[in-house]
């Protein structure tokens, strides 16, 4: 399982480059929604929180996982909703 | 089992691709909403994949957490004022940071559940490095964002807080933190891990307190970037490619925005991080020349000038956000358009407290986005404009940035409002801008100062035009 560090690192480095080119193509007018949506998607950290909160029984890890799922959910729902709200305002003249 | 692992990995890959497409959509307002939908879909795919995996045995608490968190998030998102977006984003960053710390803490306390134990019963060395770095960056993001939030919300003064030996203390704490990361590889005791987390909390706090309110666009972008790197660190720990890719995307996005903001202020990233800009030393510069006379006008004068102009360029700044003047401004512009005046808006990259802040406010006030232009697209048009109407902006129009090498803002790209035939400057008083420099523009012959609250002023101008 741990021989794959290099492949993970490769994915990471490639993703940094993808991010670099994609973000430079974002129009400056949408930089605030960009921050809101990157915030929402970085809450995909919830997958780790779910694994921690998943097992039966009680443990420190489960408690930490529960709180982390809660915090990440605020971000996921709040982040996407506020982005949607902002984007709905960008209109062209009728 | 093998098959299931492959399907899971593929589903995470799909989620990662959807996240990339979400950012891609933001290249134009027309595709942005579809992009956001892609992002939501990606999140659903990632969460569903995890929930369906055999590691999740009990769902009750997860559902409770999602219900509470989701409800809080939706209520905040629907109620928040657009002017408060910078502090909301800062608050959201702090949550990602804290979630990263908690997930790393959970992985540390139950390594078996995450498959991180080696044959000797210890945590893999590589996992120790990844989880400790993830926790450290997460903790810095958390406390740093809290400070940024309190400054943006006005709970504490936006003034930089500076003390002697600050940078040495931060450097020392940073080195101790890195030493703890290294030591954690040898000794996986609880005190090392939680000690590192505590130290990182303090470090995040200390890193942001010296940074002044006007540098907040950089800080907010930087914390955005940190939250991404923290997520990526956790992704390495969990061997989850969706998390690694997303973390990398967000990390580079925040870094690029920080770079754009620094470039727009002609400041180096290092000088922003070291902080102290907009403090007392700079304020003394402007005080000696404030006695000179300026030409002051009334709302009626402004209405007359603008109504008889061929073209007007509006330059909004943070003051417009503070006065919540965007709706009143758009109504004034509607009147101008009825009178046959051509109106456009010019946005400086650092206008406001976060990247794109002014664009969102104008969009909120129903200004069509094809009337709003970035600095490089509109700057050449000021020389043909009859009126430049500056509302709540100051330093981004200061010609000293071009002419006075001694000025703290020298070299910063500015909007050339002084080239317009007439400059109307809405301002509360004669105070200097955040950089503490006096604006020469106030004293020029073609400048007319309109003193008063931005919202009330544009309302009076609109009334005077009827």
Coordinates of C-alpha atoms in Angstrom, one line a residue, chain B residues 42-388:
Chain B
X42 CA -18.6 15.8 -7.7
X43 CA -19.2 16.2 -4.0
X44 CA -22.2 13.9 -4.2
X45 CA -20.1 11.2 -6.0
X46 CA -17.3 11.5 -3.5
X47 CA -19.5 11.4 -0.4
X48 CA -21.7 8.5 -1.8
X49 CA -18.6 6.5 -2.7
X50 CA -17.3 6.8 0.9
X51 CA -20.7 6.2 2.5
X52 CA -21.2 3.0 0.5
X53 CA -17.7 1.6 1.4
X54 CA -17.6 -1.2 4.0
X55 CA -15.7 1.0 6.4
X56 CA -18.9 2.9 7.2
X57 CA -20.9 0.7 9.6
X58 CA -23.1 3.1 11.4
X59 CA -25.0 6.0 9.8
X60 CA -26.9 7.7 12.6
X61 CA -24.3 10.1 13.8
X62 CA -23.2 10.9 10.2
X63 CA -26.7 11.8 9.3
X64 CA -27.1 13.9 12.4
X65 CA -23.8 15.8 11.6
X66 CA -24.7 16.3 8.0
X67 CA -28.2 17.5 8.9
X68 CA -27.0 20.0 11.5
X69 CA -24.0 21.2 9.4
X70 CA -26.0 21.4 6.2
X71 CA -28.8 23.4 7.8
X72 CA -26.4 25.9 9.3
X73 CA -24.6 26.2 6.0
X74 CA -27.7 26.8 4.0
X75 CA -29.1 29.3 6.4
X76 CA -25.8 31.3 6.4
X77 CA -25.6 31.1 2.6
X78 CA -29.1 32.5 2.1
X79 CA -28.9 35.3 4.7
X80 CA -25.3 36.6 4.3
X81 CA -25.0 40.1 2.9
X82 CA -22.9 40.3 -0.3
X83 CA -20.8 43.0 1.4
X84 CA -19.9 40.5 4.1
X85 CA -18.6 37.9 1.6
X86 CA -14.9 38.4 2.6
X87 CA -15.5 37.5 6.2
X88 CA -17.8 34.6 5.3
X89 CA -15.1 33.1 3.1
X90 CA -12.5 33.6 5.9
X91 CA -14.9 31.8 8.3
X92 CA -15.4 29.0 5.8
X93 CA -11.6 28.6 5.4
X94 CA -11.3 28.2 9.2
X95 CA -13.8 25.3 9.1
X96 CA -11.8 23.5 6.4
X97 CA -8.7 24.0 8.5
X98 CA -10.3 22.7 11.7
X99 CA -11.8 19.7 9.8
X100 CA -8.4 18.9 8.5
X101 CA -7.0 18.9 12.1
X102 CA -9.8 16.7 13.3
X103 CA -9.4 14.2 10.5
X104 CA -5.7 14.0 11.1
X105 CA -6.4 13.6 14.8
X106 CA -8.8 10.8 14.2
X107 CA -6.4 9.1 11.9
X108 CA -3.7 9.5 14.6
X109 CA -5.9 8.1 17.4
X110 CA -7.4 5.2 15.3
X111 CA -4.7 4.4 12.7
X112 CA -6.1 0.9 12.2
X113 CA -9.5 2.2 10.9
X114 CA -7.6 4.1 8.2
X115 CA -5.2 1.2 7.4
X116 CA -2.1 3.1 8.5
X117 CA -0.5 0.5 10.8
X118 CA 2.7 -1.3 9.8
X119 CA 3.6 -4.9 10.8
X120 CA 5.2 -3.7 14.1
X121 CA 2.0 -2.0 15.2
X122 CA 3.3 1.6 14.7
X123 CA 2.0 4.1 12.2
X124 CA 3.8 4.1 8.9
X125 CA 6.5 6.7 8.8
X126 CA 5.2 8.2 5.6
X127 CA 1.7 8.5 7.1
X128 CA 3.2 10.2 10.2
X129 CA 4.7 12.9 8.0
X130 CA 1.6 13.3 6.0
X131 CA -0.8 13.5 8.9
X132 CA 1.4 15.8 10.9
X133 CA 1.9 18.2 8.0
X134 CA -1.9 18.1 7.2
X135 CA -2.7 18.8 10.9
X136 CA -0.1 21.6 11.1
X137 CA -1.3 23.4 8.0
X138 CA -4.9 22.8 9.0
X139 CA -4.3 24.4 12.4
X140 CA -2.5 27.4 10.9
X141 CA -5.4 27.8 8.4
X142 CA -7.9 27.6 11.3
X143 CA -6.5 30.2 13.7
X144 CA -5.2 32.5 10.9
X145 CA -8.7 32.5 9.3
X146 CA -10.3 33.3 12.6
X147 CA -8.1 36.3 13.0
X148 CA -8.8 37.4 9.4
X149 CA -12.5 37.0 10.1
X150 CA -12.4 39.1 13.2
X151 CA -10.5 41.8 11.4
X152 CA -12.9 41.8 8.4
X153 CA -15.9 41.7 10.6
X154 CA -14.6 44.7 12.5
X155 CA -14.5 42.8 15.8
X156 CA -10.9 43.9 16.2
X157 CA -9.2 46.8 14.6
X158 CA -7.9 46.2 11.1
X159 CA -4.7 47.9 12.1
X160 CA -1.6 45.8 12.0
X161 CA -0.5 44.6 15.5
X162 CA 3.2 44.7 15.7
X163 CA 5.7 44.0 18.5
X164 CA 9.4 43.8 18.8
X165 CA 10.9 40.5 17.7
X166 CA 7.7 39.3 16.1
X167 CA 9.3 37.8 13.0
X168 CA 12.0 36.1 15.0
X169 CA 9.4 34.6 17.2
X170 CA 7.4 33.4 14.2
X171 CA 10.5 31.9 12.6
X172 CA 11.4 30.2 15.8
X173 CA 8.0 28.7 16.3
X174 CA 7.9 27.6 12.6
X175 CA 11.3 25.8 13.1
X176 CA 10.1 24.2 16.3
X177 CA 7.0 23.0 14.5
X178 CA 9.0 21.4 11.7
X179 CA 11.3 19.8 14.2
X180 CA 8.3 18.3 15.9
X181 CA 7.1 16.9 12.5
X182 CA 10.5 15.2 12.2
X183 CA 10.5 14.0 15.8
X184 CA 7.0 12.6 15.3
X185 CA 8.6 10.1 12.8
X186 CA 10.7 8.6 15.6
X187 CA 8.3 9.0 18.6
X188 CA 4.5 8.7 17.9
X189 CA 3.6 9.8 21.4
X190 CA 0.4 11.8 21.9
X191 CA 2.2 14.9 23.2
X192 CA 4.2 15.2 20.0
X193 CA 1.2 15.2 17.8
X194 CA -1.1 17.4 19.9
X195 CA 1.8 19.6 20.9
X196 CA 2.4 20.3 17.2
X197 CA -1.3 21.0 16.7
X198 CA -1.3 23.5 19.6
X199 CA 1.9 25.2 18.3
X200 CA 0.4 25.5 14.8
X201 CA -2.7 27.2 16.3
X202 CA -0.5 29.8 18.0
X203 CA 1.5 30.2 14.8
X204 CA -1.5 30.8 12.6
X205 CA -2.7 33.5 15.1
X206 CA 0.7 35.2 15.2
X207 CA 1.1 35.1 11.4
X208 CA -2.0 37.1 10.7
X209 CA -2.2 39.7 13.5
X210 CA 0.6 41.9 12.0
X211 CA -1.3 42.2 8.6
X212 CA -3.4 45.3 8.1
X213 CA -7.0 45.4 6.8
X214 CA -6.1 46.6 3.3
X215 CA -3.8 43.6 2.8
X216 CA -6.7 41.3 3.5
X217 CA -7.3 40.4 -0.2
X218 CA -3.9 38.7 -0.1
X219 CA -4.5 37.1 3.3
X220 CA -7.8 35.7 2.4
X221 CA -6.4 34.2 -0.9
X222 CA -3.4 32.9 1.0
X223 CA -5.6 31.1 3.6
X224 CA -7.6 29.7 0.7
X225 CA -4.4 28.3 -0.6
X226 CA -3.4 26.8 2.9
X227 CA -6.8 25.2 3.3
X228 CA -6.1 23.4 -0.1
X229 CA -2.6 22.2 1.0
X230 CA -4.0 21.0 4.3
X231 CA -6.7 19.0 2.4
X232 CA -4.0 17.5 0.1
X233 CA -1.9 16.5 3.1
X234 CA -4.9 14.6 4.5
X235 CA -5.5 13.1 1.0
X236 CA -2.0 11.6 1.1
X237 CA -2.7 10.2 4.6
X238 CA -5.9 8.6 3.5
X239 CA -4.6 7.5 0.0
X240 CA -7.5 9.3 -1.5
X241 CA -6.9 10.7 -4.9
X242 CA -10.0 12.9 -5.0
X243 CA -8.7 14.7 -1.9
X244 CA -5.2 15.0 -3.3
X245 CA -6.3 16.5 -6.6
X246 CA -8.8 18.8 -5.0
X247 CA -6.3 20.0 -2.4
X248 CA -3.8 20.7 -5.2
X249 CA -6.4 22.6 -7.2
X250 CA -7.5 24.7 -4.3
X251 CA -3.9 25.2 -3.1
X252 CA -2.8 26.5 -6.5
X253 CA -5.9 28.6 -7.0
X254 CA -5.3 30.4 -3.7
X255 CA -1.7 30.9 -4.5
X256 CA -2.5 32.4 -7.9
X257 CA -5.0 34.8 -6.4
X258 CA -2.4 35.9 -3.8
X259 CA 0.0 36.5 -6.6
X260 CA -2.5 38.5 -8.6
X261 CA -3.4 40.6 -5.5
X262 CA 0.3 41.3 -4.7
X263 CA 1.0 42.2 -8.3
X264 CA -1.9 44.7 -8.3
X265 CA -0.4 46.4 -5.2
X266 CA 3.2 46.2 -6.5
X267 CA 4.2 44.5 -3.3
X268 CA 6.1 41.3 -2.7
X269 CA 4.3 38.4 -1.1
X270 CA 7.0 38.4 1.6
X271 CA 6.4 42.0 2.5
X272 CA 2.6 41.4 2.9
X273 CA 3.3 38.4 5.1
X274 CA 5.7 40.3 7.3
X275 CA 2.8 42.8 7.7
X276 CA 2.7 46.3 9.2
X277 CA 1.5 48.1 6.1
X278 CA -0.8 51.0 6.8
X279 CA 0.5 51.6 10.2
X280 CA 1.4 54.9 11.9
X281 CA 4.7 55.6 10.3
X282 CA 3.0 56.1 6.9
X283 CA 0.2 58.2 8.2
X284 CA 2.6 61.1 9.2
X285 CA 3.6 61.6 5.5
X286 CA 0.3 63.1 4.4
X287 CA -0.5 65.3 7.3
X288 CA 1.7 68.3 6.2
X289 CA -0.1 69.0 2.9
X290 CA -3.7 68.7 4.0
X291 CA -4.1 72.5 4.4
X292 CA -4.2 73.1 0.6
X293 CA -7.6 74.0 -0.8
X294 CA -9.7 71.6 -2.8
X295 CA -12.6 72.3 -5.0
X296 CA -15.8 71.1 -3.3
X297 CA -19.0 70.5 -5.1
X298 CA -22.6 69.6 -4.3
X299 CA -24.9 66.8 -5.4
X300 CA -26.5 69.3 -7.8
X301 CA -23.2 70.2 -9.4
X302 CA -22.3 66.6 -9.9
X303 CA -25.8 65.9 -11.4
X304 CA -25.4 68.7 -13.8
X305 CA -21.9 67.7 -14.9
X306 CA -22.7 64.1 -15.4
X307 CA -26.0 64.6 -17.2
X308 CA -24.3 66.8 -19.7
X309 CA -21.4 64.3 -20.2
X310 CA -21.0 62.0 -23.2
X311 CA -19.4 59.2 -21.2
X312 CA -18.9 58.5 -17.5
X313 CA -16.6 55.8 -16.0
X314 CA -17.5 54.7 -12.4
X315 CA -14.7 53.6 -10.1
X316 CA -16.0 51.8 -7.1
X317 CA -13.9 50.9 -4.0
X318 CA -14.2 49.5 -0.6
X319 CA -16.0 52.6 0.6
X320 CA -18.9 51.8 -1.6
X321 CA -19.2 48.4 0.1
X322 CA -19.0 49.9 3.6
X323 CA -21.8 52.4 2.7
X324 CA -23.8 49.7 1.0
X325 CA -24.2 52.1 -1.9
X326 CA -24.2 49.7 -4.8
X327 CA -28.0 49.7 -5.3
X328 CA -28.3 53.5 -5.1
X329 CA -25.4 53.8 -7.5
X330 CA -27.0 51.6 -10.1
X331 CA -30.2 53.7 -9.8
X332 CA -28.2 56.8 -10.4
X333 CA -26.6 55.2 -13.4
X334 CA -30.1 54.2 -14.7
X335 CA -31.0 57.9 -14.7
X336 CA -27.8 58.8 -16.5
X337 CA -28.5 56.2 -19.2
X338 CA -31.9 57.6 -19.6
X339 CA -30.3 61.0 -20.3
X340 CA -28.2 59.3 -23.0
X341 CA -24.9 59.1 -21.2
X342 CA -22.6 56.1 -21.8
X343 CA -21.7 54.6 -18.5
X344 CA -19.1 51.9 -17.7
X345 CA -17.5 50.6 -14.5
X346 CA -13.7 50.2 -13.9
X347 CA -12.5 47.7 -11.3
X348 CA -9.1 47.7 -9.8
X349 CA -7.9 44.2 -8.8
X350 CA -7.5 45.1 -5.2
X351 CA -10.7 47.2 -4.8
X352 CA -12.5 45.8 -1.8
X353 CA -11.4 43.2 0.7
X354 CA -11.2 40.1 -1.5
X355 CA -10.5 39.3 -5.1
X356 CA -13.6 40.2 -7.2
X357 CA -15.4 41.8 -4.3
X358 CA -16.6 44.8 -6.4
X359 CA -17.8 42.6 -9.2
X360 CA -20.1 40.7 -6.9
X361 CA -21.6 43.8 -5.4
X362 CA -22.3 45.3 -8.8
X363 CA -23.8 42.1 -9.9
X364 CA -26.0 42.1 -6.8
X365 CA -27.2 45.6 -7.8
X366 CA -28.2 44.2 -11.2
X367 CA -25.4 45.8 -13.1
X368 CA -24.9 43.9 -16.3
X369 CA -21.4 42.3 -16.3
X370 CA -20.6 43.4 -19.8
X371 CA -20.5 47.0 -18.5
X372 CA -17.9 46.1 -15.9
X373 CA -14.2 46.2 -17.0
X374 CA -10.9 45.2 -15.4
X375 CA -8.1 47.7 -15.1
X376 CA -6.1 46.7 -18.2
X377 CA -9.2 46.7 -20.4
X378 CA -10.5 50.1 -19.6
X379 CA -7.5 52.2 -18.5
X380 CA -6.9 53.6 -21.9
X381 CA -10.5 54.9 -22.1
X382 CA -10.2 57.4 -19.3
X383 CA -8.5 59.9 -21.6
X384 CA -11.7 60.0 -23.7
X385 CA -14.1 60.0 -20.8
X386 CA -15.8 63.2 -19.8
X387 CA -16.2 62.2 -16.1
X388 CA -14.6 59.7 -13.8

